[in-house]
Short mmCIF file of C-alpha atoms in Angstrom, two decimals:
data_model
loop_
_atom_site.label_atom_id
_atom_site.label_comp_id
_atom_site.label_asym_id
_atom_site.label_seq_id
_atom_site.Cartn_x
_atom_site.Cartn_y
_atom_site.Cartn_z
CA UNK A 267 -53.05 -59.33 71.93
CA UNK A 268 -50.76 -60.65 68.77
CA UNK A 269 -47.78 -58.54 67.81
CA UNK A 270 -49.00 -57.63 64.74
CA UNK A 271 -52.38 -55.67 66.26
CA UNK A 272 -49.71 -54.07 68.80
CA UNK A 273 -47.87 -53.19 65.35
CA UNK A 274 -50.98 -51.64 63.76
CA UNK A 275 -51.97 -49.40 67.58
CA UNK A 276 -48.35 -48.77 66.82
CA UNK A 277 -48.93 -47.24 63.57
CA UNK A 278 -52.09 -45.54 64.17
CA UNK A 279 -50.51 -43.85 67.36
CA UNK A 280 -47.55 -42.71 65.36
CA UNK A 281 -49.22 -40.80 63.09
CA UNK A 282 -51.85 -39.30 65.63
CA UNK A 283 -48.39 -38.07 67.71
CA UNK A 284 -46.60 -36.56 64.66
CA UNK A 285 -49.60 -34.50 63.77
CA UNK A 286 -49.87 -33.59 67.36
CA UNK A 287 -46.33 -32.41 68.59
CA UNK A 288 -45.29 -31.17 64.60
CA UNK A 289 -41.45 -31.11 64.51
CA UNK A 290 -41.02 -31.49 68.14
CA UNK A 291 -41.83 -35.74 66.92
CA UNK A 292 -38.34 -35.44 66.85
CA UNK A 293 -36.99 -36.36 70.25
CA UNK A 294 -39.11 -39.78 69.77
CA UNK A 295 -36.57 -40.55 66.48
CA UNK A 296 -33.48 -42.25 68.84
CA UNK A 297 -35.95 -45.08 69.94
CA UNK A 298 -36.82 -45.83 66.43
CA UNK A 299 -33.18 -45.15 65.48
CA UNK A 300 -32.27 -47.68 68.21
CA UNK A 301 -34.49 -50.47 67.10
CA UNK A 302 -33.58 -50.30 63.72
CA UNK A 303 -29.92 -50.41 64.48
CA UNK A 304 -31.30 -53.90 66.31
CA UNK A 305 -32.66 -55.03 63.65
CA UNK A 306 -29.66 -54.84 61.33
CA UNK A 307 -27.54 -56.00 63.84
CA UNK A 308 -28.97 -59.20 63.42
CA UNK A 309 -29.45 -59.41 59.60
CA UNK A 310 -26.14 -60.49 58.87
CA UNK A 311 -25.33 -63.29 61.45
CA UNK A 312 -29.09 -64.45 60.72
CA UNK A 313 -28.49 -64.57 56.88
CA UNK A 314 -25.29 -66.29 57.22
CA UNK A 315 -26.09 -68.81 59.90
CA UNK A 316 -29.22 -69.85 58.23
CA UNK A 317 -28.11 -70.06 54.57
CA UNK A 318 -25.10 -71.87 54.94
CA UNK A 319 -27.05 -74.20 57.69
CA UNK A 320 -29.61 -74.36 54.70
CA UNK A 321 -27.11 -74.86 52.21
CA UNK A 322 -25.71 -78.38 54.14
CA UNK A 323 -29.59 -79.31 55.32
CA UNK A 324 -30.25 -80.09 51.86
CA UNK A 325 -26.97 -82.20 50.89
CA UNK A 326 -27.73 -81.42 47.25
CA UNK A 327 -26.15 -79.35 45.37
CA UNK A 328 -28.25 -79.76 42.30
CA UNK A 329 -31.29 -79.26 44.08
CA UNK A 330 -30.08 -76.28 45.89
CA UNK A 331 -29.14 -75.05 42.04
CA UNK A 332 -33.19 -75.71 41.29
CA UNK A 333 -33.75 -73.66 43.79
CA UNK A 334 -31.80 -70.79 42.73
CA UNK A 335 -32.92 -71.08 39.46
CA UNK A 336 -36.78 -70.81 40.38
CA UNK A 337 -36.10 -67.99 42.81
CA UNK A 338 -34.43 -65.76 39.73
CA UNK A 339 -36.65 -66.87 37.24
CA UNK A 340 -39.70 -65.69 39.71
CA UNK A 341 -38.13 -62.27 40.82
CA UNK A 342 -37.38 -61.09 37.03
CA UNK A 343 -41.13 -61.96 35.99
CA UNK A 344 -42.60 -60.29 38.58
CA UNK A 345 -40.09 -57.10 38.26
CA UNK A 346 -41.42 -57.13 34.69
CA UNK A 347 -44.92 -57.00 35.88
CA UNK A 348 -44.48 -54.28 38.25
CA UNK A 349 -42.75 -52.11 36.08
CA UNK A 350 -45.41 -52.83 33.33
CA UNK A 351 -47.86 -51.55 35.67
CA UNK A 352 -46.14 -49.04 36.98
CA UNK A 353 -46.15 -47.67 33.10
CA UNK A 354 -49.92 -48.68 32.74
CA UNK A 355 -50.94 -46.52 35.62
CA UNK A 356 -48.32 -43.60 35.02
CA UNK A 357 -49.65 -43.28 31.42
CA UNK A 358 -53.64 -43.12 32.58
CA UNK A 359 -52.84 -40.49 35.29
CA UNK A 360 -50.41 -38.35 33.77
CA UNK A 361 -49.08 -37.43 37.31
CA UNK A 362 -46.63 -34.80 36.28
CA UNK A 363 -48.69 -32.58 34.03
CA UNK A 364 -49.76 -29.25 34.97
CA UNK A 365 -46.96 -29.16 37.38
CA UNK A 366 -44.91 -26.16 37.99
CA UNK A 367 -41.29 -26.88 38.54
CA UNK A 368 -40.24 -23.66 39.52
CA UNK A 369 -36.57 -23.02 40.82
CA UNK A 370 -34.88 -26.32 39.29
CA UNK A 371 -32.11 -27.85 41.88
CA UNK A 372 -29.09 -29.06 40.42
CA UNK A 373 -27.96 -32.49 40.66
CA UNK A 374 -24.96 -34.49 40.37
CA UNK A 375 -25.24 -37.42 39.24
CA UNK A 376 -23.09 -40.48 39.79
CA UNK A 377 -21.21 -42.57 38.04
CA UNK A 378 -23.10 -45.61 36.61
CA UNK A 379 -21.78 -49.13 36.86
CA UNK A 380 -21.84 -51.16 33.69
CA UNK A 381 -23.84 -54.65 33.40
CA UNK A 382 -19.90 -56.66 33.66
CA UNK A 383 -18.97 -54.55 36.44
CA UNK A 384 -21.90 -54.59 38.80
CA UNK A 385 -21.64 -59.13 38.22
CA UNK A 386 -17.69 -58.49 39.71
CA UNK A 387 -19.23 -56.56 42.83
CA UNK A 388 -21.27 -59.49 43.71
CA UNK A 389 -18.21 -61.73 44.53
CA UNK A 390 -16.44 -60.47 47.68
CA UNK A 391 -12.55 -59.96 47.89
CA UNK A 392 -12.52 -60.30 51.21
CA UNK A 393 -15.73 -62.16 53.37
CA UNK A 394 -15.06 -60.30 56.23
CA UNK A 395 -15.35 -57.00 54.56
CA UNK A 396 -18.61 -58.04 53.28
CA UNK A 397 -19.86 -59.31 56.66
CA UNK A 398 -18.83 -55.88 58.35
CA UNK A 399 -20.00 -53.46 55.59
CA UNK A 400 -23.52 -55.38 55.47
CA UNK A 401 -23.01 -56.05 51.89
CA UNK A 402 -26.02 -58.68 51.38
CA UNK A 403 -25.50 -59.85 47.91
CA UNK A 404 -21.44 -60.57 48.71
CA UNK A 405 -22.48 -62.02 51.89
CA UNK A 406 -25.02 -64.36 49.82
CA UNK A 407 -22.32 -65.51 47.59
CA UNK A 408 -19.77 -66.63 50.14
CA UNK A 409 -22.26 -68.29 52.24
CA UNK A 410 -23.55 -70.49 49.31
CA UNK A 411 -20.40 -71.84 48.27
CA UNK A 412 -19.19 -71.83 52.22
CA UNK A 413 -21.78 -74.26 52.42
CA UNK A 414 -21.45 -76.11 49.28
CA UNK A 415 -18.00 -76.66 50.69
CA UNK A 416 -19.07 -78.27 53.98
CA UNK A 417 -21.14 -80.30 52.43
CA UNK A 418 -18.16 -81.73 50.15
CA UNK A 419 -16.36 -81.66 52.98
CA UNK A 420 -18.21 -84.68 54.73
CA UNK A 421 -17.13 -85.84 58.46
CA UNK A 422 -14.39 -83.07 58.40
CA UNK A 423 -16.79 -80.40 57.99
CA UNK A 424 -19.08 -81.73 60.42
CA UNK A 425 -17.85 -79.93 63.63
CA UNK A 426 -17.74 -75.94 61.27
CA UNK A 427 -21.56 -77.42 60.49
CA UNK A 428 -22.85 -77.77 63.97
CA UNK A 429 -21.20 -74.43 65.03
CA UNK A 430 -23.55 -72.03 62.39
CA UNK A 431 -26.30 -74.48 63.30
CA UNK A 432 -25.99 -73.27 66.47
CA UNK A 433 -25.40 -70.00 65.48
CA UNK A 434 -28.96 -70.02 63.40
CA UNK A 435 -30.46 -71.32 66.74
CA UNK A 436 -29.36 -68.68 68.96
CA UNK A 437 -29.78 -66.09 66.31
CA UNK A 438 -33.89 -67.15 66.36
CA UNK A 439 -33.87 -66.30 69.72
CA UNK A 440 -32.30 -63.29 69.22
CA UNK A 441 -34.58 -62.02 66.73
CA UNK A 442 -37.24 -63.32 69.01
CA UNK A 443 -36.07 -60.69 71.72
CA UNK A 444 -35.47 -57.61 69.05
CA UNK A 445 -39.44 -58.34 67.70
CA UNK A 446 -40.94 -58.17 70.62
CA UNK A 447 -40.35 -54.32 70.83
CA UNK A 448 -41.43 -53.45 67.46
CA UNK A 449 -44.72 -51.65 68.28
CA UNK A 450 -42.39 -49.03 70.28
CA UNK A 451 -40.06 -48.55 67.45
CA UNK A 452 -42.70 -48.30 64.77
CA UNK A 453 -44.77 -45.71 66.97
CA UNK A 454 -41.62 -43.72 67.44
CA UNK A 455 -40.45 -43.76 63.41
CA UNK A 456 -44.22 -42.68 62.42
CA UNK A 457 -44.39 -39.85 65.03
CA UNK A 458 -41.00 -38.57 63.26
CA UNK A 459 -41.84 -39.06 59.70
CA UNK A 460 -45.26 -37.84 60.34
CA UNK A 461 -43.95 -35.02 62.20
CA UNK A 462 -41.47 -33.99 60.00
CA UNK A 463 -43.28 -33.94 56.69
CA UNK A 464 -47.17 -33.20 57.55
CA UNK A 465 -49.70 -33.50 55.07
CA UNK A 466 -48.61 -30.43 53.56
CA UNK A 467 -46.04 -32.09 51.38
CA UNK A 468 -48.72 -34.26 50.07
CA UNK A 469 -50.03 -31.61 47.99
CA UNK A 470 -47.65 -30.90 45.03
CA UNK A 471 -46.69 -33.88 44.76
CA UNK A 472 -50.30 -35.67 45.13
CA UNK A 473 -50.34 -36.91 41.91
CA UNK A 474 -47.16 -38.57 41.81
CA UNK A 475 -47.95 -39.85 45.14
CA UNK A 476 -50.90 -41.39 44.31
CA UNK A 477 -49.68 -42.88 41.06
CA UNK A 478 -47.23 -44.71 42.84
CA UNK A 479 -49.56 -45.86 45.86
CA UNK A 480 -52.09 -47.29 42.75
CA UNK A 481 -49.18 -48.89 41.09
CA UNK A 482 -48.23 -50.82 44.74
CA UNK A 483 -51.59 -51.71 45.62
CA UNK A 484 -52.63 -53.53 42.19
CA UNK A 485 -49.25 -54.94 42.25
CA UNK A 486 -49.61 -56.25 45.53
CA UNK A 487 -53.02 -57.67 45.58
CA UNK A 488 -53.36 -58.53 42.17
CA UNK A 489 -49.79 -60.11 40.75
CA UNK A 490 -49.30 -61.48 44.10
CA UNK A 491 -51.91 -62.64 45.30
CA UNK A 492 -52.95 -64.44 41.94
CA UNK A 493 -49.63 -66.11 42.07
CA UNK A 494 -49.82 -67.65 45.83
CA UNK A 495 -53.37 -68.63 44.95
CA UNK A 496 -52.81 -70.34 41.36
CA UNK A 497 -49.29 -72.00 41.83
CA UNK A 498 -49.12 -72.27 46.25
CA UNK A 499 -53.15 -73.04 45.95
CA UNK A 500 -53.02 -71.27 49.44
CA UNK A 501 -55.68 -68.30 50.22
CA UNK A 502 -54.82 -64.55 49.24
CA UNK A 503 -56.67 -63.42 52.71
CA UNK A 504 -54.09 -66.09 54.34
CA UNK A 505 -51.30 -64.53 53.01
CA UNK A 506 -52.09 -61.22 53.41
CA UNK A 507 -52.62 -61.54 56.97
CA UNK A 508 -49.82 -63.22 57.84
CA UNK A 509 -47.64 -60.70 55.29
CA UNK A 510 -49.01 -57.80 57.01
CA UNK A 511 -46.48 -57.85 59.73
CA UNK A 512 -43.09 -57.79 58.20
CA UNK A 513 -45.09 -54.91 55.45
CA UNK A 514 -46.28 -53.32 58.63
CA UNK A 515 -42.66 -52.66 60.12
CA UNK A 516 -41.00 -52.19 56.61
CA UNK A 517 -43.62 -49.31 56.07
CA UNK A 518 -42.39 -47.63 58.84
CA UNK A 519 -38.96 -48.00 58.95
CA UNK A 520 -38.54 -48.22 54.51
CA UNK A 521 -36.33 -50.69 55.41
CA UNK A 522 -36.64 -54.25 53.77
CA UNK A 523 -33.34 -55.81 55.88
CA UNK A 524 -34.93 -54.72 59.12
CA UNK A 525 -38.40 -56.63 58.46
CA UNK A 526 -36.34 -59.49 57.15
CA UNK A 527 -36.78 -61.37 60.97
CA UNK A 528 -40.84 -60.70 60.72
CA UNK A 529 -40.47 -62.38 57.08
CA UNK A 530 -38.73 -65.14 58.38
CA UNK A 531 -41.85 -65.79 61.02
CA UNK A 532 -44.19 -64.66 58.33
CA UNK A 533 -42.58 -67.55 56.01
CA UNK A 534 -42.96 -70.07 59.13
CA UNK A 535 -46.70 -68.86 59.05
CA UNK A 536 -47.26 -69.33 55.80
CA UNK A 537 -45.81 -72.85 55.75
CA UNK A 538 -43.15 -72.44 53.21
CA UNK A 539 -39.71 -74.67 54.78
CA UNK A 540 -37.33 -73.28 56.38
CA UNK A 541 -34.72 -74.85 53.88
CA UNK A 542 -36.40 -72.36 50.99
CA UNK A 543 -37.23 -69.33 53.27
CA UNK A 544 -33.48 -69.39 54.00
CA UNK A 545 -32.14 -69.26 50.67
CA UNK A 546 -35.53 -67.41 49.39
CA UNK A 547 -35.82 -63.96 51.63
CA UNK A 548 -31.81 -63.47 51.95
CA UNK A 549 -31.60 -63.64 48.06
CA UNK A 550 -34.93 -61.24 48.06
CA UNK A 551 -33.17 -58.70 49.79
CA UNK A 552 -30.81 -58.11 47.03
CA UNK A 553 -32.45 -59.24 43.86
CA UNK A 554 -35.87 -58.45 44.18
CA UNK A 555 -36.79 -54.73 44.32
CA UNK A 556 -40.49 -55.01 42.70
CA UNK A 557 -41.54 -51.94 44.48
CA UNK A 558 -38.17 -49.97 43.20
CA UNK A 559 -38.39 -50.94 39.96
CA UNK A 560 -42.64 -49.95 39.59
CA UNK A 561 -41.27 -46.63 41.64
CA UNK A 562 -38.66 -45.94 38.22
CA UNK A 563 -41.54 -46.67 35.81
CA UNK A 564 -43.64 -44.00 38.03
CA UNK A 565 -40.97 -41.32 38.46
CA UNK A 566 -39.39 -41.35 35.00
CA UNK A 567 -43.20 -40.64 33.56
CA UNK A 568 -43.94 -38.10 36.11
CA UNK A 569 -40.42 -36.48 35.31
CA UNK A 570 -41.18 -36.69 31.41
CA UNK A 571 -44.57 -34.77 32.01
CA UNK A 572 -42.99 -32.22 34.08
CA UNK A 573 -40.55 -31.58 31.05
CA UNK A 574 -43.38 -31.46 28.79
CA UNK A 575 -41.61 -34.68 27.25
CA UNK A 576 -44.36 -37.42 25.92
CA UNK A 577 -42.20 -40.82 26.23
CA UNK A 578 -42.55 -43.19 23.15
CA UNK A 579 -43.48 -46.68 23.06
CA UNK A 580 -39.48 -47.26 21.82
CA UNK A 581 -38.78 -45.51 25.13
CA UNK A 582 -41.42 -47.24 27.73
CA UNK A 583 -39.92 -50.61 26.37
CA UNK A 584 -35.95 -49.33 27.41
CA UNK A 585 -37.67 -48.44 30.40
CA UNK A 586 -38.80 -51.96 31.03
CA UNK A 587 -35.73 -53.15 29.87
CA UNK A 588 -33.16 -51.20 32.43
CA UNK A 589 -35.64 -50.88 35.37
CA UNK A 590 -35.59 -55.07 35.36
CA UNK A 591 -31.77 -55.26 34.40
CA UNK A 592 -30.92 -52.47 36.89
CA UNK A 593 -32.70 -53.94 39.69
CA UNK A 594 -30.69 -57.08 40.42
CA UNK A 595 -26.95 -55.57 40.24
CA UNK A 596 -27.95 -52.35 42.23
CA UNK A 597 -29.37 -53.19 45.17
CA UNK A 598 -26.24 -53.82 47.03
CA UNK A 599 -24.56 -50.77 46.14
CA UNK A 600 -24.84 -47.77 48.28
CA UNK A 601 -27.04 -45.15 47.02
CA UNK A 602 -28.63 -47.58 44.78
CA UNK A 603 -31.57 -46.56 44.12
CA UNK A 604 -30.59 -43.00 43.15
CA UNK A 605 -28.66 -45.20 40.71
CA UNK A 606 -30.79 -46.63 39.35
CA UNK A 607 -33.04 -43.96 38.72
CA UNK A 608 -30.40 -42.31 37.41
CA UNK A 609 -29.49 -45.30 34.55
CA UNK A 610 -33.45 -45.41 33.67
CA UNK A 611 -33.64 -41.64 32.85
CA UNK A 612 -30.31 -42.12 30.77
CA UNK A 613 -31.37 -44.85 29.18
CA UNK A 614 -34.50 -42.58 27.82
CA UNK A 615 -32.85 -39.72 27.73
CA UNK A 616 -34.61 -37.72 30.59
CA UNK A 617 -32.95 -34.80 32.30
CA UNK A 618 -31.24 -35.71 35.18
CA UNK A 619 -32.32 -32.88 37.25
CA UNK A 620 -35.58 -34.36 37.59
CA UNK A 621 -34.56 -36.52 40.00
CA UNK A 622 -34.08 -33.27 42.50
CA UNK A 623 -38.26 -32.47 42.05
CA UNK A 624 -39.00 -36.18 43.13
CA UNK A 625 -36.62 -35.96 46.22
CA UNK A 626 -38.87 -34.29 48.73
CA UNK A 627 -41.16 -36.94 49.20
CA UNK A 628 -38.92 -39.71 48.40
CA UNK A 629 -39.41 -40.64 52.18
CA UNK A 630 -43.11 -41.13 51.33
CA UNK A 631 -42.52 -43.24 48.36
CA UNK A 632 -40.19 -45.39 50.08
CA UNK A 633 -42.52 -46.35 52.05
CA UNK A 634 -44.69 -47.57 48.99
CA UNK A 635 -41.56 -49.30 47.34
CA UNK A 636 -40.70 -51.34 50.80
CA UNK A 637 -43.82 -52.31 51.15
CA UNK A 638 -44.15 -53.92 47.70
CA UNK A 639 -41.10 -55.52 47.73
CA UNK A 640 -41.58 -57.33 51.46
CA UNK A 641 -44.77 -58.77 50.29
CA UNK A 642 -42.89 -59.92 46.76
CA UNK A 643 -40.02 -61.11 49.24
CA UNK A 644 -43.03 -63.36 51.06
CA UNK A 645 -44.85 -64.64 47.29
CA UNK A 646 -41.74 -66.11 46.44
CA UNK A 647 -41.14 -67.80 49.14
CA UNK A 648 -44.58 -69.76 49.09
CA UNK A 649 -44.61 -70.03 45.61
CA UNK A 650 -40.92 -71.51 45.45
CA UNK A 651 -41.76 -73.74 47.83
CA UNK A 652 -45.01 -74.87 46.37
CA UNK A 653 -42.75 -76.04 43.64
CA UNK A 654 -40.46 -77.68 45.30
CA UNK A 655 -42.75 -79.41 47.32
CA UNK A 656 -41.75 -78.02 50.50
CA UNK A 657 -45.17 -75.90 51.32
CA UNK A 658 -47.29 -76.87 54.54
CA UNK A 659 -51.01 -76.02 53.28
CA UNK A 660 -51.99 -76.51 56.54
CA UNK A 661 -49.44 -74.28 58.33
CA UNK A 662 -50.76 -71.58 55.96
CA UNK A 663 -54.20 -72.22 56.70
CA UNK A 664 -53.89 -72.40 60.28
CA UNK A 665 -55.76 -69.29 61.94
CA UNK A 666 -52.73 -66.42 63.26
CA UNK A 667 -54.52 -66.74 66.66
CA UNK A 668 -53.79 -70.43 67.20
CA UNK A 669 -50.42 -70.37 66.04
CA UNK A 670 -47.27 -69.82 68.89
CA UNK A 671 -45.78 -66.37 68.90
CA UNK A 672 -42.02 -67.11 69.48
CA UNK A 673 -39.57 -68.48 66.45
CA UNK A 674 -40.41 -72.01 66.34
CA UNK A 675 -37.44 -72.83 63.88
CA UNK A 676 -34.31 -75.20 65.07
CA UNK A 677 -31.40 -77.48 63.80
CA UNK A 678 -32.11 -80.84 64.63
CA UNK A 679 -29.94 -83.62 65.36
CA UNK A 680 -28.51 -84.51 61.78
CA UNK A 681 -28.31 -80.51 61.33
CA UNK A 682 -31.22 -79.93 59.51
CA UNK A 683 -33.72 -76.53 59.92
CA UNK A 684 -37.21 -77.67 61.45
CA UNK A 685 -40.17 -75.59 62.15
CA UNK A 686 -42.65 -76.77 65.14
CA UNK A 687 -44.69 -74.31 64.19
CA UNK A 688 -48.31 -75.60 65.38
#
């Protein structure tokens, strides 16, 4: 049995528990606790290891700039397109009208960063502060020019080279070992989350719910799948399959960091080279937030309705506009998504408050907005690659019961990332 059917029992089991036992799910939380706190563990070392390794592998800085380039022109077009759906569906279904507010909670909002201000937070101070605080988008920075320096560097950066290479190395193995208990952890953080919130929480807020669900799935298997089957000329069933296991464990645990090892397999799956997956799905972790952004289009509509507030077509455009801009300088922030929610409805001039209606089944909708952005995380890998030349068609087309289950990734001899993926 492949990992990702174990995943899916997983799933299915999870939710059957947490309807079963009700709150008592809870005592099943510290195993899914545990694995997540696995799965970070390894994010950072893995992103480093295998950026800067990818970073000397390709000996170029100019086409390691192309690459950059193509990866931020793709994740603001497709941030566009989400949130334009994410408007298109909000303004069929109306999701907030009829709805009774009742007893409004008050909220505080926080401070929002300026456009200048959140470019400064992307540079780190201090590296290692960024390496033990998790902050991706700092860590990102340093390793790129880390490795831009040891590729200037020549034979004196040669023996710094072979030591994250063999970091990378050991860090697939690691991941390797983490993976192979995902069905356990994803049983355990269903069971909670279904435990905890029932169905009955679905009710009130059904509308918004689904609005946001509709939004994801057209997203998803429209925008995406159009792209990886127009520009990677590879076959939307392919890549959903071989998607569906890094969207599988980001579903459960709303994390997109924690399925970043399953989209580094997924990527090895889908043929894209490891040389773009490595600077592809470490930059998607902090840059593209597809799912958030549709989720802003979603809420600030279904907050306007409750309000009895009908949005112009001035203000759905400024909701375009700061939902795409917000997206790449929050991410990294703590809290950022409250942010930028928060910058959206000021930039439209929404009550704040609304945000406190929306906040009992944010857990549910997080689950939507993951999802969408690990399988945006995956597109842009592919397509990237397909660009750049550096996507194995027959990798992708290869059946996910005759490939090898392990990581298959590994620096050769002159330091390069490999996959023997067969």
């Amino acid at each position: 049995m492949k990992l990702y059917h174990k995943i899916m029992i997983g799933l299915v089991l999870g939710v059957v528990a947490g309807l079963i036992l009700g709150e008592k799910a809870a005592y099943l939380k510290p195993v899914g606790d545990i694995f997540i706190r696995c799965l970070r563990l390894i994010v950072v070392p893995l992103i480093l290891s295998t950026l800067i390794t990818g970073v000397v592998s390709t000996g170029n800085i100019r086409n390691l700039g192309k690459t950059g380039i193509t990866t931020l022109v793709y994740f603001m077009a497709t941030t566009t397109l989400a949130v334009l759906i994410g408007l298109l569906v909000a303004n069929i279904l109306q999701p907030g009208t009829g709805l009774t507010l009742g007893e409004m909670k008050t909220f505080n909002a926080p401070d929002p960063i300026g456009p200048a201000q959140m470019i400064v937070n992307m540079f780190p101070m201090n590296p290692m502060e960024a390496l033990a605080k998790g902050n991706v988008l700092q860590i990102i920075i340093f390793a790129l020019l880390f490795g831009a320096g040891l590729s200037m560097a020549g034979d004196a950066g040669k023996p710094v080279s072979r030591f994250f290479q063999s970091l990378a190395q050991v860090m697939f193995k690691v991941s390797d070992i983490v993976i192979s208990f995902a069905p356990y952890g994803v049983f355990a953080l269903i069971a909670w989350t279904t435990g905890k919130f029932g169905l009955d929480i679905l009710l009130p807020m059904g509308k918004l719910i689904i609005a946001a669900l509709i939004a994801s799935v057209i997203h998803i298997f429209a925008s995406y799948t159009l792209l990886v089957a127009t520009v990677g000329r590879i076959s939307p069933l392919d890549f959903l399959k071989k998607t569906l296991e890094p969207a599988l464990v980001g579903l459960s645990t709303c994390s997109a960091a924690a399925a970043f090892p399953f989209s580094m397999r997924a990527q090895k799956q889908l043929g894209v080279s490891p040389k773009v997956s490595g600077f592809t799905l470490p930059m998607a972790l902090t840059i593209n937030m597809d799912g958030t952004a549709l989720y802003q289009a979603v809420a600030a509509t279904f907050i306007a309705n409750a309000y009895g507030i009908d949005l112009t077509l001035t203000q759905q455009g400024t909701i375009v506009a700061t939902a795409v801009l917000a997206s790449v300088g929050t991410a990294s922030i703590p809290g950022g998504g409250l942010i930028m929610l928060t910058m959206v409805l000021q930039s439209v001039g929404l009550p704040l408050e609304g945000i406190a209606i929306v906040a009992g089944v944010d857990r549910i909708l997080d689950m939507f907005r993951t999802t969408t952005n690990i399988f945006g995380d995956n597109s842009a890998g592919v397509v990237v690659a397909s660009l750049n030349g550096e996507l194995d068609r027959e990798v992708a087309a290869t059946p996910l019961d005759e490939m090898e289950l392990g990581s298959s990734v590994h620096v050769d001899k002159e330091g390069h990332l490999v996959d023997d993926l067969n």
